[in-house]
Amino acid sequence: MLQVLQLFKEMNGKQILNDINFTIEAGGSLAIVGESGSGKSTLAQLIMALKQPTSGQIIFNGQHLPRKGIQAYKQWYRDIQIVLQNTASTLNPAMSLFQCMEEPLKNFTSLNKAERKTRILEYLDKVGLQKELLRYRPGKLSGGQYQRACLAKALIIHPKLLICDEIVSNLDIVLQQRIIELLKSIQREQGLSLLFITHDLSLVPGLCEEILVMKDGNKIEQFHTSDLHNERARDSYTIALLKSAEMLEAKWMVWKESGPLLESM
C-alpha cells in the first residue's frame, strides 16, 4: 500500500528527516511516535505531497509521489486524506458545515446533489454528529464536534489511507479517548489503512498494529504494538516515552473513576 524508502528531507541547511523507511499494508495501521521536533509532521507533509523530499521515494499503490500535474495530485488526494492538529484551518469558516462536507464530494466524486446529501448524512451519523449542525458555520461547533466533522470530511470520499497528525492533542483526556474509539470503529468498518502520528504512546495500544519511534529526524526503532512493554528489547528513548504515557494514562483512570464522563461533543 504505502512504501517510504530511504527518505531524506533537508530544510534551510538542517537535516529534518534522515533515512526513514517503513511500509503500511492495505488495511494496516502504523503509529509514528516522538516528541515535538522529531520530524513527524514533516513526514506527513511529504506523504501528502505538500512538500517534496530531498531524496528517497514515497510509493502508494505502485504510484510514485507526484511532482507535477494536477490530475496526478488529484488522484493522490483522492486516495490519501489527512486530518491535522490545527483543525481550525480544515473547515472554511465562511461556509456552513454542509458546504464544507459537500466540497470534497464535488471535487473528487461524480455524485449528484441528492447523492451528496445522502453521503453527508451518512458520515455525520458515523461520527456521532446531529444533522441539525449542518446549517451552522464551523465556529459554532465545540472542539470535539469540530474534530469529528474534520474526520467525516476526510473519510467521506472513501480514501484508502488516512493520516492523523496529532489530531487529539488539543482535546481533553475524555474527548481524546472518544476520538480514538471512533477511529478504531471506522477503520474496522471501512478496512482503512491508518497512519497515526502522536507524541503520546498511551493513545496507540488497541489502535495501531505497529509503532515507529522517531527522534531528531531519525528512526529509532519499529516494533509490533504487543512488544511495547518489553523493556529489555526497547530503546531507552522509547522507554522514556512509555513512562510519560503511563503517567497520562493513570491520570485518565483517576478522572474516569471520579465521576461521569462529559457528554458534550
Tab-separated table of C-alpha atoms in Angstrom:
chain	number	residue	atom	x	y	z
A	1	MET	CA	0.000	0.000	0.000
A	2	LEU	CA	2.335	2.780	1.252
A	3	GLN	CA	6.112	2.475	0.992
A	4	VAL	CA	8.537	5.073	2.330
A	5	LEU	CA	12.065	4.281	1.167
A	6	GLN	CA	15.331	5.975	2.201
A	7	LEU	CA	13.549	9.283	2.756
A	8	PHE	CA	15.646	12.366	3.470
A	9	LYS	CA	14.498	15.954	3.922
A	10	GLU	CA	16.736	18.993	4.383
A	11	MET	CA	15.394	22.485	5.077
A	12	ASN	CA	17.477	25.644	5.439
A	13	GLY	CA	20.637	23.594	5.731
A	14	LYS	CA	19.214	21.417	8.531
A	15	GLN	CA	18.533	17.696	8.211
A	16	ILE	CA	14.862	17.217	9.182
A	17	LEU	CA	14.486	13.566	8.153
A	18	ASN	CA	17.316	11.085	7.886
A	19	ASP	CA	16.870	7.776	6.018
A	20	ILE	CA	13.285	6.965	7.030
A	21	ASN	CA	11.898	3.608	5.886
A	22	PHE	CA	8.570	1.863	6.556
A	23	THR	CA	5.628	0.140	4.880
A	24	ILE	CA	1.899	0.138	5.649
A	25	GLU	CA	-0.043	-2.697	4.064
A	26	ALA	CA	-3.643	-2.371	2.861
A	27	GLY	CA	-5.867	-2.188	5.940
A	28	GLY	CA	-2.834	-1.906	8.215
A	29	SER	CA	-2.045	0.677	10.857
A	30	LEU	CA	1.178	2.350	11.974
A	31	ALA	CA	1.742	4.849	14.773
A	32	ILE	CA	4.648	7.260	14.436
A	33	VAL	CA	5.617	8.455	17.894
A	34	GLY	CA	8.082	11.078	19.068
A	35	GLU	CA	8.463	14.419	20.766
A	36	SER	CA	7.834	17.745	19.057
A	37	GLY	CA	10.595	18.446	16.550
A	38	SER	CA	11.220	14.785	15.754
A	39	GLY	CA	10.126	15.238	12.132
A	40	LYS	CA	6.719	13.543	12.360
A	41	SER	CA	4.669	16.339	10.825
A	42	THR	CA	7.243	16.955	8.078
A	43	LEU	CA	6.933	13.286	7.181
A	44	ALA	CA	3.142	13.653	6.919
A	45	GLN	CA	3.550	16.710	4.682
A	46	LEU	CA	5.860	14.772	2.363
A	47	ILE	CA	3.428	11.867	2.081
A	48	MET	CA	0.660	14.344	1.242
A	49	ALA	CA	2.859	15.922	-1.480
A	50	LEU	CA	2.656	19.263	0.330
A	51	LYS	CA	6.470	19.253	0.296
A	52	GLN	CA	8.973	17.331	-1.788
A	53	PRO	CA	11.699	15.130	-0.262
A	54	THR	CA	15.373	15.949	-0.745
A	55	SER	CA	15.825	12.311	-1.751
A	56	GLY	CA	14.132	8.957	-1.352
A	57	GLN	CA	10.849	7.504	-2.538
A	58	ILE	CA	7.213	7.554	-1.460
A	59	ILE	CA	5.108	4.966	-3.288
A	60	PHE	CA	1.377	4.436	-2.822
A	61	ASN	CA	-0.383	1.546	-4.570
A	62	GLY	CA	2.507	1.344	-7.021
A	63	GLN	CA	2.379	5.069	-7.862
A	64	HIS	CA	5.273	7.377	-7.011
A	65	LEU	CA	4.766	10.665	-5.178
A	66	PRO	CA	3.540	13.197	-7.767
A	67	ARG	CA	5.837	16.113	-8.571
A	68	LYS	CA	3.691	17.945	-11.094
A	69	GLY	CA	0.396	17.674	-12.947
A	70	ILE	CA	-2.986	18.464	-11.432
A	71	GLN	CA	-4.505	15.080	-12.329
A	72	ALA	CA	-1.695	13.195	-10.582
A	73	TYR	CA	-2.216	15.260	-7.451
A	74	LYS	CA	-5.998	14.839	-7.653
A	75	GLN	CA	-5.753	11.048	-7.658
A	76	TRP	CA	-3.195	11.148	-4.827
A	77	TYR	CA	-5.506	13.289	-2.667
A	78	ARG	CA	-8.484	11.143	-3.621
A	79	ASP	CA	-6.795	8.084	-2.117
A	80	ILE	CA	-4.923	9.707	0.792
A	81	GLN	CA	-6.580	12.086	3.220
A	82	ILE	CA	-5.151	13.850	6.262
A	83	VAL	CA	-6.606	15.294	9.468
A	84	LEU	CA	-4.307	17.862	11.029
A	85	GLN	CA	-3.565	19.026	14.552
A	86	ASN	CA	-4.553	22.586	13.603
A	87	THR	CA	-8.138	21.728	12.730
A	88	ALA	CA	-9.148	25.408	12.632
A	89	SER	CA	-7.719	25.568	9.107
A	90	THR	CA	-9.593	22.474	7.890
A	91	LEU	CA	-13.177	23.768	7.683
A	92	ASN	CA	-13.844	27.035	5.863
A	93	PRO	CA	-15.256	29.454	8.476
A	94	ALA	CA	-17.280	31.251	5.791
A	95	MET	CA	-19.165	28.081	4.834
A	96	SER	CA	-21.839	26.088	6.606
A	97	LEU	CA	-20.844	22.639	7.832
A	98	PHE	CA	-22.953	21.177	4.997
A	99	GLN	CA	-20.982	23.158	2.407
A	100	CYS	CA	-17.674	22.099	3.998
A	101	MET	CA	-18.690	18.435	3.851
A	102	GLU	CA	-20.001	18.759	0.296
A	103	GLU	CA	-16.808	20.330	-1.072
A	104	PRO	CA	-14.688	17.130	-1.336
A	105	LEU	CA	-17.641	15.267	-2.844
A	106	LYS	CA	-17.868	17.892	-5.588
A	107	ASN	CA	-14.119	17.781	-6.200
A	108	PHE	CA	-13.496	14.037	-6.095
A	109	THR	CA	-16.752	12.225	-6.971
A	110	SER	CA	-19.454	12.293	-9.632
A	111	LEU	CA	-22.323	12.109	-7.123
A	112	ASN	CA	-25.342	14.266	-7.866
A	113	LYS	CA	-26.823	16.711	-5.347
A	114	ALA	CA	-29.212	14.200	-3.768
A	115	GLU	CA	-26.484	11.547	-3.528
A	116	ARG	CA	-24.103	14.047	-1.950
A	117	LYS	CA	-26.670	14.915	0.710
A	118	THR	CA	-27.224	11.228	1.470
A	119	ARG	CA	-23.466	10.650	1.821
A	120	ILE	CA	-23.096	13.696	4.097
A	121	LEU	CA	-25.879	12.497	6.406
A	122	GLU	CA	-24.349	9.008	6.443
A	123	TYR	CA	-20.938	10.250	7.563
A	124	LEU	CA	-22.337	12.734	10.021
A	125	ASP	CA	-24.091	9.791	11.671
A	126	LYS	CA	-20.879	7.706	11.589
A	127	VAL	CA	-19.023	10.308	13.642
A	128	GLY	CA	-21.930	10.861	16.005
A	129	LEU	CA	-22.974	14.373	14.994
A	130	GLN	CA	-26.562	15.555	14.673
A	131	LYS	CA	-27.818	16.664	11.262
A	132	GLU	CA	-29.017	19.951	12.778
A	133	LEU	CA	-25.361	21.029	12.953
A	134	LEU	CA	-25.116	21.104	9.147
A	135	ARG	CA	-26.631	24.575	8.937
A	136	TYR	CA	-24.088	26.060	11.367
A	137	ARG	CA	-20.730	27.518	10.490
A	138	PRO	CA	-17.714	25.628	11.913
A	139	GLY	CA	-17.041	28.298	14.525
A	140	LYS	CA	-20.248	27.304	16.304
A	141	LEU	CA	-19.007	23.762	16.938
A	142	SER	CA	-17.350	22.600	20.142
A	143	GLY	CA	-13.791	21.264	19.983
A	144	GLY	CA	-14.922	17.648	19.926
A	145	GLN	CA	-17.632	18.332	17.354
A	146	TYR	CA	-15.147	20.175	15.143
A	147	GLN	CA	-12.660	17.292	15.230
A	148	ARG	CA	-15.384	14.782	14.403
A	149	ALA	CA	-16.515	16.945	11.498
A	150	CYS	CA	-12.933	17.039	10.189
A	151	LEU	CA	-12.803	13.241	10.343
A	152	ALA	CA	-16.094	12.983	8.480
A	153	LYS	CA	-14.879	15.357	5.778
A	154	ALA	CA	-11.672	13.337	5.311
A	155	LEU	CA	-13.472	9.990	5.179
A	156	ILE	CA	-16.477	10.995	3.074
A	157	ILE	CA	-14.743	10.334	-0.269
A	158	HIS	CA	-13.681	6.819	0.836
A	159	PRO	CA	-9.888	7.250	0.869
A	160	LYS	CA	-7.623	4.216	1.111
A	161	LEU	CA	-5.246	5.794	3.651
A	162	LEU	CA	-5.987	8.230	6.471
A	163	ILE	CA	-3.184	10.230	8.086
A	164	CYS	CA	-3.944	11.627	11.544
A	165	ASP	CA	-1.382	14.195	12.685
A	166	GLU	CA	-1.736	14.878	16.435
A	167	ILE	CA	-5.496	15.100	15.958
A	168	VAL	CA	-6.373	14.808	19.656
A	169	SER	CA	-3.532	16.798	21.202
A	170	ASN	CA	-5.725	19.886	21.685
A	171	LEU	CA	-8.568	17.949	23.326
A	172	ASP	CA	-9.010	16.952	26.964
A	173	ILE	CA	-8.458	13.353	28.046
A	174	VAL	CA	-12.128	12.383	27.838
A	175	LEU	CA	-12.527	13.650	24.270
A	176	GLN	CA	-9.200	12.080	23.263
A	177	GLN	CA	-10.445	8.642	24.239
A	178	ARG	CA	-13.708	9.114	22.365
A	179	ILE	CA	-11.964	10.157	19.143
A	180	ILE	CA	-9.636	7.138	19.420
A	181	GLU	CA	-12.612	4.783	19.862
A	182	LEU	CA	-14.257	6.405	16.845
A	183	LEU	CA	-11.129	5.858	14.740
A	184	LYS	CA	-10.995	2.189	15.760
A	185	SER	CA	-14.609	1.687	14.733
A	186	ILE	CA	-14.290	3.437	11.362
A	187	GLN	CA	-11.051	1.674	10.475
A	188	ARG	CA	-12.608	-1.737	11.126
A	189	GLU	CA	-15.754	-0.846	9.202
A	190	GLN	CA	-14.037	0.588	6.089
A	191	GLY	CA	-10.859	-1.513	6.002
A	192	LEU	CA	-8.949	1.750	6.099
A	193	SER	CA	-5.163	2.000	6.300
A	194	LEU	CA	-4.107	4.330	9.102
A	195	LEU	CA	-1.003	6.393	9.806
A	196	PHE	CA	-1.417	7.838	13.301
A	197	ILE	CA	1.095	10.498	14.353
A	198	THR	CA	1.351	11.361	18.041
A	199	HIS	CA	3.702	12.251	20.893
A	200	ASP	CA	1.545	10.259	23.339
A	201	LEU	CA	2.162	6.499	23.430
A	202	SER	CA	-0.878	5.949	25.672
A	203	LEU	CA	-3.140	6.548	22.652
A	204	VAL	CA	-1.590	3.825	20.497
A	205	PRO	CA	-2.325	0.364	22.022
A	206	GLY	CA	-5.532	-1.041	20.589
A	207	LEU	CA	-5.465	1.398	17.666
A	208	CYS	CA	-2.292	0.578	15.702
A	209	GLU	CA	-0.557	-2.709	14.938
A	210	GLU	CA	2.949	-1.251	14.592
A	211	ILE	CA	4.850	1.574	16.275
A	212	LEU	CA	7.709	3.553	14.725
A	213	VAL	CA	9.627	5.769	17.163
A	214	MET	CA	11.361	8.905	15.861
A	215	LYS	CA	13.804	11.344	17.447
A	216	ASP	CA	15.550	14.323	15.820
A	217	GLY	CA	14.533	13.161	12.352
A	218	ASN	CA	15.830	9.629	12.843
A	219	LYS	CA	14.021	6.324	13.068
A	220	ILE	CA	14.941	4.928	16.485
A	221	GLU	CA	13.103	1.620	16.209
A	222	GLN	CA	9.976	-0.066	14.870
A	223	PHE	CA	8.113	-2.920	16.556
A	224	HIS	CA	4.749	-4.615	16.959
A	225	THR	CA	2.493	-2.930	19.497
A	226	SER	CA	2.362	-6.130	21.568
A	227	ASP	CA	6.102	-5.647	22.260
A	228	LEU	CA	5.672	-2.126	23.633
A	229	HIS	CA	6.138	-3.151	27.264
A	230	ASN	CA	9.117	-5.429	26.580
A	231	GLU	CA	11.637	-3.041	28.150
A	232	ARG	CA	14.574	-5.369	27.527
A	233	ALA	CA	14.027	-5.044	23.796
A	234	ARG	CA	13.077	-1.354	23.716
A	235	ASP	CA	15.381	1.621	23.196
A	236	SER	CA	15.855	3.873	26.232
A	237	TYR	CA	14.128	6.753	24.408
A	238	THR	CA	11.039	4.598	23.805
A	239	ILE	CA	11.008	3.604	27.469
A	240	ALA	CA	11.067	7.282	28.477
A	241	LEU	CA	8.110	7.983	26.177
A	242	LEU	CA	6.303	4.979	27.634
A	243	LYS	CA	6.805	6.147	31.236
A	244	SER	CA	5.395	9.546	30.303
A	245	ALA	CA	2.406	7.867	28.620
A	246	GLU	CA	1.760	5.691	31.675
A	247	MET	CA	1.553	8.810	33.848
A	248	LEU	CA	-1.044	10.312	31.482
A	249	GLU	CA	-2.991	7.053	31.470
A	250	ALA	CA	-3.001	6.972	35.281
A	251	LYS	CA	-4.464	10.496	35.330
A	252	TRP	CA	-7.142	9.354	32.866
A	253	MET	CA	-8.142	6.432	35.101
A	254	VAL	CA	-8.428	8.706	38.137
A	255	TRP	CA	-10.570	11.134	36.141
A	256	LYS	CA	-12.735	8.304	34.776
A	257	GLU	CA	-13.404	6.826	38.213
A	258	SER	CA	-14.075	10.171	39.893
A	259	GLY	CA	-17.380	10.848	38.130
A	260	PRO	CA	-19.462	10.603	34.940
A	261	LEU	CA	-17.786	11.473	31.660
A	262	LEU	CA	-18.648	14.656	29.842
A	263	GLU	CA	-21.323	14.112	27.221
A	264	SER	CA	-20.950	17.299	25.173
A	265	MET	CA	-19.005	16.601	21.995
